[in-house]
mmCIF file with all atom_site columns, C-alpha atoms in Angstrom:
data_model
loop_
_atom_site.group_PDB
_atom_site.id
_atom_site.type_symbol
_atom_site.label_atom_id
_atom_site.label_alt_id
_atom_site.label_comp_id
_atom_site.label_asym_id
_atom_site.label_entity_id
_atom_site.label_seq_id
_atom_site.pdbx_PDB_ins_code
_atom_site.Cartn_x
_atom_site.Cartn_y
_atom_site.Cartn_z
_atom_site.occupancy
_atom_site.B_iso_or_equiv
_atom_site.pdbx_formal_charge
_atom_site.auth_seq_id
_atom_site.auth_comp_id
_atom_site.auth_asym_id
_atom_site.auth_atom_id
_atom_site.pdbx_PDB_model_num
ATOM 1   C CA . MET A 1 1   ? 146.017 94.615  149.769 1.00 50.00 ? 588 MET A CA 1
ATOM 2   C CA . ARG A 1 2   ? 148.104 91.482  149.482 1.00 55.00 ? 589 ARG A CA 1
ATOM 3   C CA . SER A 1 3   ? 147.140 88.250  151.201 1.00 58.00 ? 590 SER A CA 1
ATOM 4   C CA . PRO A 1 4   ? 149.447 86.874  153.883 1.00 58.00 ? 591 PRO A CA 1
ATOM 5   C CA . ILE A 1 5   ? 150.096 83.802  151.774 1.00 61.00 ? 592 ILE A CA 1
ATOM 6   C CA . SER A 1 6   ? 151.444 85.802  148.804 1.00 62.00 ? 593 SER A CA 1
ATOM 7   C CA . SER A 1 7   ? 153.581 87.854  151.234 1.00 64.00 ? 594 SER A CA 1
ATOM 8   C CA . LEU A 1 8   ? 155.091 84.698  152.648 1.00 67.00 ? 595 LEU A CA 1
ATOM 9   C CA . GLU A 1 9   ? 155.714 83.301  149.155 1.00 72.00 ? 596 GLU A CA 1
ATOM 10  C CA . ARG A 1 10  ? 157.611 86.424  148.324 1.00 73.00 ? 597 ARG A CA 1
ATOM 11  C CA . SER A 1 11  ? 159.499 86.525  151.599 1.00 81.00 ? 598 SER A CA 1
ATOM 12  C CA . ALA A 1 12  ? 160.735 82.871  151.579 1.00 86.00 ? 599 ALA A CA 1
ATOM 13  C CA . PRO A 1 13  ? 163.221 83.140  148.644 1.00 87.00 ? 600 PRO A CA 1
ATOM 14  C CA . GLN A 1 14  ? 164.495 86.547  149.943 1.00 88.00 ? 601 GLN A CA 1
ATOM 15  C CA . PHE A 1 15  ? 165.030 85.138  153.430 1.00 90.00 ? 602 PHE A CA 1
ATOM 16  C CA . THR A 1 16  ? 166.550 81.867  152.080 1.00 91.00 ? 603 THR A CA 1
ATOM 17  C CA . PHE A 1 17  ? 169.030 83.444  149.635 1.00 93.00 ? 604 PHE A CA 1
ATOM 18  C CA . GLY A 1 18  ? 169.771 86.243  152.052 1.00 92.00 ? 605 GLY A CA 1
ATOM 19  C CA . SER A 1 19  ? 170.637 83.747  154.804 1.00 94.00 ? 606 SER A CA 1
ATOM 20  C CA . ILE A 1 20  ? 172.960 81.909  152.402 1.00 95.00 ? 607 ILE A CA 1
ATOM 21  C CA . ALA A 1 21  ? 174.588 85.188  151.452 1.00 95.00 ? 608 ALA A CA 1
ATOM 22  C CA . LEU A 1 22  ? 175.056 86.037  155.136 1.00 96.00 ? 609 LEU A CA 1
ATOM 23  C CA . ALA A 1 23  ? 176.694 82.667  155.714 1.00 96.00 ? 610 ALA A CA 1
ATOM 24  C CA . VAL A 1 24  ? 179.017 83.187  152.784 1.00 96.00 ? 611 VAL A CA 1
ATOM 25  C CA . VAL A 1 25  ? 179.935 86.653  154.049 1.00 96.00 ? 612 VAL A CA 1
ATOM 26  C CA . THR A 1 26  ? 180.505 85.258  157.559 1.00 96.00 ? 613 THR A CA 1
ATOM 27  C CA . LEU A 1 27  ? 182.779 82.505  156.336 1.00 96.00 ? 614 LEU A CA 1
ATOM 28  C CA . ALA A 1 28  ? 184.762 84.975  154.134 1.00 96.00 ? 615 ALA A CA 1
ATOM 29  C CA . CYS A 1 29  ? 185.170 87.432  156.953 1.00 95.00 ? 616 CYS A CA 1
ATOM 30  C CA . LEU A 1 30  ? 186.269 84.689  159.342 1.00 95.00 ? 617 LEU A CA 1
ATOM 31  C CA . TYR A 1 31  ? 188.743 83.360  156.753 1.00 96.00 ? 618 TYR A CA 1
ATOM 32  C CA . LEU A 1 32  ? 190.102 86.939  156.150 1.00 95.00 ? 619 LEU A CA 1
ATOM 33  C CA . HIS A 1 33  ? 190.074 87.832  159.891 1.00 94.00 ? 620 HIS A CA 1
ATOM 34  C CA . ALA A 1 34  ? 188.087 90.896  159.101 1.00 93.00 ? 621 ALA A CA 1
ATOM 35  C CA . HIS A 1 35  ? 187.516 93.617  161.645 1.00 91.00 ? 622 HIS A CA 1
ATOM 36  C CA . PHE A 1 36  ? 184.249 93.961  163.433 1.00 90.00 ? 623 PHE A CA 1
ATOM 37  C CA . ALA A 1 37  ? 183.179 97.175  161.631 1.00 90.00 ? 624 ALA A CA 1
ATOM 38  C CA . ALA A 1 38  ? 184.156 95.819  158.239 1.00 93.00 ? 625 ALA A CA 1
ATOM 39  C CA . THR A 1 39  ? 182.113 92.761  158.749 1.00 94.00 ? 626 THR A CA 1
ATOM 40  C CA . ALA A 1 40  ? 179.128 94.860  159.919 1.00 93.00 ? 627 ALA A CA 1
ATOM 41  C CA . PHE A 1 41  ? 179.411 96.896  156.689 1.00 93.00 ? 628 PHE A CA 1
ATOM 42  C CA . ALA A 1 42  ? 179.467 93.683  154.607 1.00 95.00 ? 629 ALA A CA 1
ATOM 43  C CA . TYR A 1 43  ? 176.419 92.459  156.386 1.00 95.00 ? 630 TYR A CA 1
ATOM 44  C CA . LEU A 1 44  ? 174.740 95.819  155.836 1.00 93.00 ? 631 LEU A CA 1
ATOM 45  C CA . LEU A 1 45  ? 175.297 95.512  152.108 1.00 94.00 ? 632 LEU A CA 1
ATOM 46  C CA . VAL A 1 46  ? 173.830 91.997  152.066 1.00 94.00 ? 633 VAL A CA 1
ATOM 47  C CA . VAL A 1 47  ? 170.715 93.072  154.024 1.00 92.00 ? 634 VAL A CA 1
ATOM 48  C CA . LEU A 1 48  ? 170.098 96.153  151.872 1.00 91.00 ? 635 LEU A CA 1
ATOM 49  C CA . LEU A 1 49  ? 170.669 94.244  148.580 1.00 91.00 ? 636 LEU A CA 1
ATOM 50  C CA . PHE A 1 50  ? 168.231 91.586  149.602 1.00 89.00 ? 637 PHE A CA 1
ATOM 51  C CA . SER A 1 51  ? 165.731 94.159  150.751 1.00 88.00 ? 638 SER A CA 1
ATOM 52  C CA . LEU A 1 52  ? 165.477 95.117  147.126 1.00 86.00 ? 639 LEU A CA 1
ATOM 53  C CA . MET A 1 53  ? 163.810 91.730  146.499 1.00 83.00 ? 640 MET A CA 1
ATOM 54  C CA . GLY A 1 54  ? 160.653 92.611  148.458 1.00 76.00 ? 641 GLY A CA 1
ATOM 55  C CA . SER A 1 55  ? 159.521 91.904  151.967 1.00 82.00 ? 642 SER A CA 1
ATOM 56  C CA . PHE A 1 56  ? 160.324 94.166  154.912 1.00 86.00 ? 643 PHE A CA 1
ATOM 57  C CA . ILE A 1 57  ? 159.671 91.206  157.296 1.00 88.00 ? 644 ILE A CA 1
ATOM 58  C CA . ALA A 1 58  ? 162.366 89.138  155.542 1.00 88.00 ? 645 ALA A CA 1
ATOM 59  C CA . SER A 1 59  ? 164.775 92.098  155.586 1.00 89.00 ? 646 SER A CA 1
ATOM 60  C CA . SER A 1 60  ? 164.140 92.500  159.303 1.00 90.00 ? 647 SER A CA 1
ATOM 61  C CA . ALA A 1 61  ? 164.784 88.806  159.946 1.00 91.00 ? 648 ALA A CA 1
ATOM 62  C CA . LEU A 1 62  ? 168.009 88.994  157.931 1.00 93.00 ? 649 LEU A CA 1
ATOM 63  C CA . CYS A 1 63  ? 169.055 92.014  160.022 1.00 93.00 ? 650 CYS A CA 1
ATOM 64  C CA . ILE A 1 64  ? 168.478 90.099  163.259 1.00 94.00 ? 651 ILE A CA 1
ATOM 65  C CA . ILE A 1 65  ? 170.401 87.121  161.966 1.00 95.00 ? 652 ILE A CA 1
ATOM 66  C CA . ALA A 1 66  ? 173.248 89.424  160.905 1.00 94.00 ? 653 ALA A CA 1
ATOM 67  C CA . ILE A 1 67  ? 173.333 91.030  164.365 1.00 93.00 ? 654 ILE A CA 1
ATOM 68  C CA . ALA A 1 68  ? 173.454 87.600  166.022 1.00 93.00 ? 655 ALA A CA 1
ATOM 69  C CA . ALA A 1 69  ? 176.225 86.416  163.767 1.00 93.00 ? 656 ALA A CA 1
ATOM 70  C CA . LEU A 1 70  ? 178.118 89.684  164.328 1.00 92.00 ? 657 LEU A CA 1
ATOM 71  C CA . ALA A 1 71  ? 177.881 89.413  168.072 1.00 90.00 ? 658 ALA A CA 1
ATOM 72  C CA . TYR A 1 72  ? 178.530 85.637  168.120 1.00 92.00 ? 659 TYR A CA 1
ATOM 73  C CA . TYR A 1 73  ? 181.531 85.374  165.734 1.00 92.00 ? 660 TYR A CA 1
ATOM 74  C CA . PHE A 1 74  ? 183.170 88.803  165.663 1.00 90.00 ? 661 PHE A CA 1
ATOM 75  C CA . ALA A 1 75  ? 182.556 90.622  168.987 1.00 87.00 ? 662 ALA A CA 1
ATOM 76  C CA . PRO A 1 76  ? 184.842 89.616  171.872 1.00 86.00 ? 663 PRO A CA 1
ATOM 77  C CA . PRO A 1 77  ? 184.312 87.186  173.570 1.00 86.00 ? 664 PRO A CA 1
ATOM 78  C CA . ALA A 1 78  ? 184.059 85.039  170.476 1.00 82.00 ? 665 ALA A CA 1
ATOM 79  C CA . PHE A 1 79  ? 181.300 82.354  170.304 1.00 83.00 ? 666 PHE A CA 1
ATOM 80  C CA . SER A 1 80  ? 179.089 84.181  172.714 1.00 85.00 ? 667 SER A CA 1
ATOM 81  C CA . LEU A 1 81  ? 176.201 86.585  172.072 1.00 83.00 ? 668 LEU A CA 1
ATOM 82  C CA . ARG A 1 82  ? 177.512 88.858  174.764 1.00 85.00 ? 669 ARG A CA 1
ATOM 83  C CA . ILE A 1 83  ? 179.311 92.083  173.627 1.00 85.00 ? 670 ILE A CA 1
ATOM 84  C CA . ASP A 1 84  ? 181.965 93.074  176.156 1.00 86.00 ? 671 ASP A CA 1
ATOM 85  C CA . ASP A 1 85  ? 183.806 95.821  174.234 1.00 84.00 ? 672 ASP A CA 1
ATOM 86  C CA . PRO A 1 86  ? 181.841 99.108  174.673 1.00 86.00 ? 673 PRO A CA 1
ATOM 87  C CA . GLN A 1 87  ? 183.212 100.302 171.309 1.00 87.00 ? 674 GLN A CA 1
ATOM 88  C CA . ASP A 1 88  ? 181.406 97.492  169.518 1.00 87.00 ? 675 ASP A CA 1
ATOM 89  C CA . LEU A 1 89  ? 177.972 98.401  170.813 1.00 88.00 ? 676 LEU A CA 1
ATOM 90  C CA . PRO A 1 90  ? 177.563 101.609 168.747 1.00 89.00 ? 677 PRO A CA 1
ATOM 91  C CA . VAL A 1 91  ? 178.529 99.688  165.662 1.00 88.00 ? 678 VAL A CA 1
ATOM 92  C CA . VAL A 1 92  ? 175.744 97.150  166.337 1.00 90.00 ? 679 VAL A CA 1
ATOM 93  C CA . VAL A 1 93  ? 173.236 99.894  167.054 1.00 90.00 ? 680 VAL A CA 1
ATOM 94  C CA . ALA A 1 94  ? 174.235 101.791 163.888 1.00 91.00 ? 681 ALA A CA 1
ATOM 95  C CA . PHE A 1 95  ? 174.090 98.602  161.829 1.00 91.00 ? 682 PHE A CA 1
ATOM 96  C CA . PHE A 1 96  ? 170.549 97.881  163.177 1.00 92.00 ? 683 PHE A CA 1
ATOM 97  C CA . ILE A 1 97  ? 169.270 101.411 162.571 1.00 93.00 ? 684 ILE A CA 1
ATOM 98  C CA . ALA A 1 98  ? 170.827 101.659 159.090 1.00 92.00 ? 685 ALA A CA 1
ATOM 99  C CA . SER A 1 99  ? 169.562 98.293  157.946 1.00 91.00 ? 686 SER A CA 1
ATOM 100 C CA . ILE A 1 100 ? 165.969 98.780  159.207 1.00 91.00 ? 687 ILE A CA 1
ATOM 101 C CA . VAL A 1 101 ? 165.704 102.305 157.918 1.00 92.00 ? 688 VAL A CA 1
ATOM 102 C CA . GLY A 1 102 ? 167.235 101.314 154.573 1.00 90.00 ? 689 GLY A CA 1
ATOM 103 C CA . ALA A 1 103 ? 164.954 98.352  154.165 1.00 89.00 ? 690 ALA A CA 1
ATOM 104 C CA . HIS A 1 104 ? 161.928 100.467 155.050 1.00 90.00 ? 691 HIS A CA 1
ATOM 105 C CA . LEU A 1 105 ? 162.913 103.174 152.495 1.00 91.00 ? 692 LEU A CA 1
ATOM 106 C CA . ILE A 1 106 ? 163.468 100.658 149.811 1.00 89.00 ? 693 ILE A CA 1
ATOM 107 C CA . GLY A 1 107 ? 160.075 99.127  150.471 1.00 86.00 ? 694 GLY A CA 1
ATOM 108 C CA . LYS A 1 108 ? 158.391 102.571 150.327 1.00 90.00 ? 695 LYS A CA 1
ATOM 109 C CA . LEU A 1 109 ? 160.191 103.290 147.073 1.00 89.00 ? 696 LEU A CA 1
ATOM 110 C CA . ARG A 1 110 ? 158.972 100.074 145.607 1.00 86.00 ? 697 ARG A CA 1
ATOM 111 C CA . GLN A 1 111 ? 155.363 100.848 146.633 1.00 87.00 ? 698 GLN A CA 1
ATOM 112 C CA . GLU A 1 112 ? 155.497 104.382 145.099 1.00 92.00 ? 699 GLU A CA 1
ATOM 113 C CA . ARG A 1 113 ? 157.048 102.959 141.909 1.00 90.00 ? 700 ARG A CA 1
ATOM 114 C CA . GLU A 1 114 ? 154.191 100.409 141.636 1.00 90.00 ? 701 GLU A CA 1
ATOM 115 C CA . ALA A 1 115 ? 151.617 103.149 142.291 1.00 93.00 ? 702 ALA A CA 1
ATOM 116 C CA . ALA A 1 116 ? 153.224 105.309 139.592 1.00 93.00 ? 703 ALA A CA 1
ATOM 117 C CA . ARG A 1 117 ? 152.991 102.397 137.161 1.00 94.00 ? 704 ARG A CA 1
ATOM 118 C CA . VAL A 1 118 ? 149.312 101.959 137.909 1.00 93.00 ? 705 VAL A CA 1
ATOM 119 C CA . VAL A 1 119 ? 148.632 105.689 137.390 1.00 92.00 ? 706 VAL A CA 1
ATOM 120 C CA . ALA A 1 120 ? 150.657 105.697 134.168 1.00 92.00 ? 707 ALA A CA 1
ATOM 121 C CA . ALA A 1 121 ? 148.706 102.736 132.843 1.00 91.00 ? 708 ALA A CA 1
ATOM 122 C CA . LYS A 1 122 ? 145.362 104.454 133.705 1.00 92.00 ? 709 LYS A CA 1
ATOM 123 C CA . LEU A 1 123 ? 146.581 107.668 132.047 1.00 92.00 ? 710 LEU A CA 1
ATOM 124 C CA . GLN A 1 124 ? 147.572 105.773 128.954 1.00 92.00 ? 711 GLN A CA 1
ATOM 125 C CA . ARG A 1 125 ? 144.123 104.052 128.758 1.00 92.00 ? 712 ARG A CA 1
ATOM 126 C CA . SER A 1 126 ? 142.416 107.440 129.230 1.00 90.00 ? 713 SER A CA 1
ATOM 127 C CA . ALA A 1 127 ? 144.495 108.978 126.450 1.00 87.00 ? 714 ALA A CA 1
ATOM 128 C CA . ALA A 1 128 ? 143.618 106.063 124.165 1.00 88.00 ? 715 ALA A CA 1
ATOM 129 C CA . ASP A 1 129 ? 139.874 106.395 124.984 1.00 88.00 ? 716 ASP A CA 1
ATOM 130 C CA . LEU A 1 130 ? 140.016 110.132 124.380 1.00 86.00 ? 717 LEU A CA 1
ATOM 131 C CA . GLU A 1 131 ? 141.712 109.522 121.059 1.00 85.00 ? 718 GLU A CA 1
ATOM 132 C CA . ASP A 1 132 ? 139.081 107.029 120.074 1.00 85.00 ? 719 ASP A CA 1
ATOM 133 C CA . ARG A 1 133 ? 136.273 109.491 120.980 1.00 86.00 ? 720 ARG A CA 1
ATOM 134 C CA . GLU A 1 134 ? 137.850 112.193 118.887 1.00 84.00 ? 721 GLU A CA 1
ATOM 135 C CA . LYS A 1 135 ? 137.914 109.944 115.929 1.00 77.00 ? 722 LYS A CA 1
#
């Protein structure tokens, strides 16, 4: 089991670079006058790509920041966290569910890959020991 300090050390760069990427995507979407759903999709890509780096906690924090930015900048009324258009609410809910589930699945996949590496290393050592005994 990992210590909380090593988890934080791994989460900090993911959260920092992910926040920078979200800011860049926000500025680009504002400049291009992107639609609400297109911006949500761009945010989803950023959250899922940065969830490949490691921590589920950092991915969840990026998801919350993305939802806040989506509501604040792109949902009418602009520059408010309130969402007045009922058509935008399902987009936000779908974004939240997809990003959390995606980040969770990526984390599980990483854990299973690491466990498979450990098992493969043990198997390789066992095979080498067996070969040495046969000699």
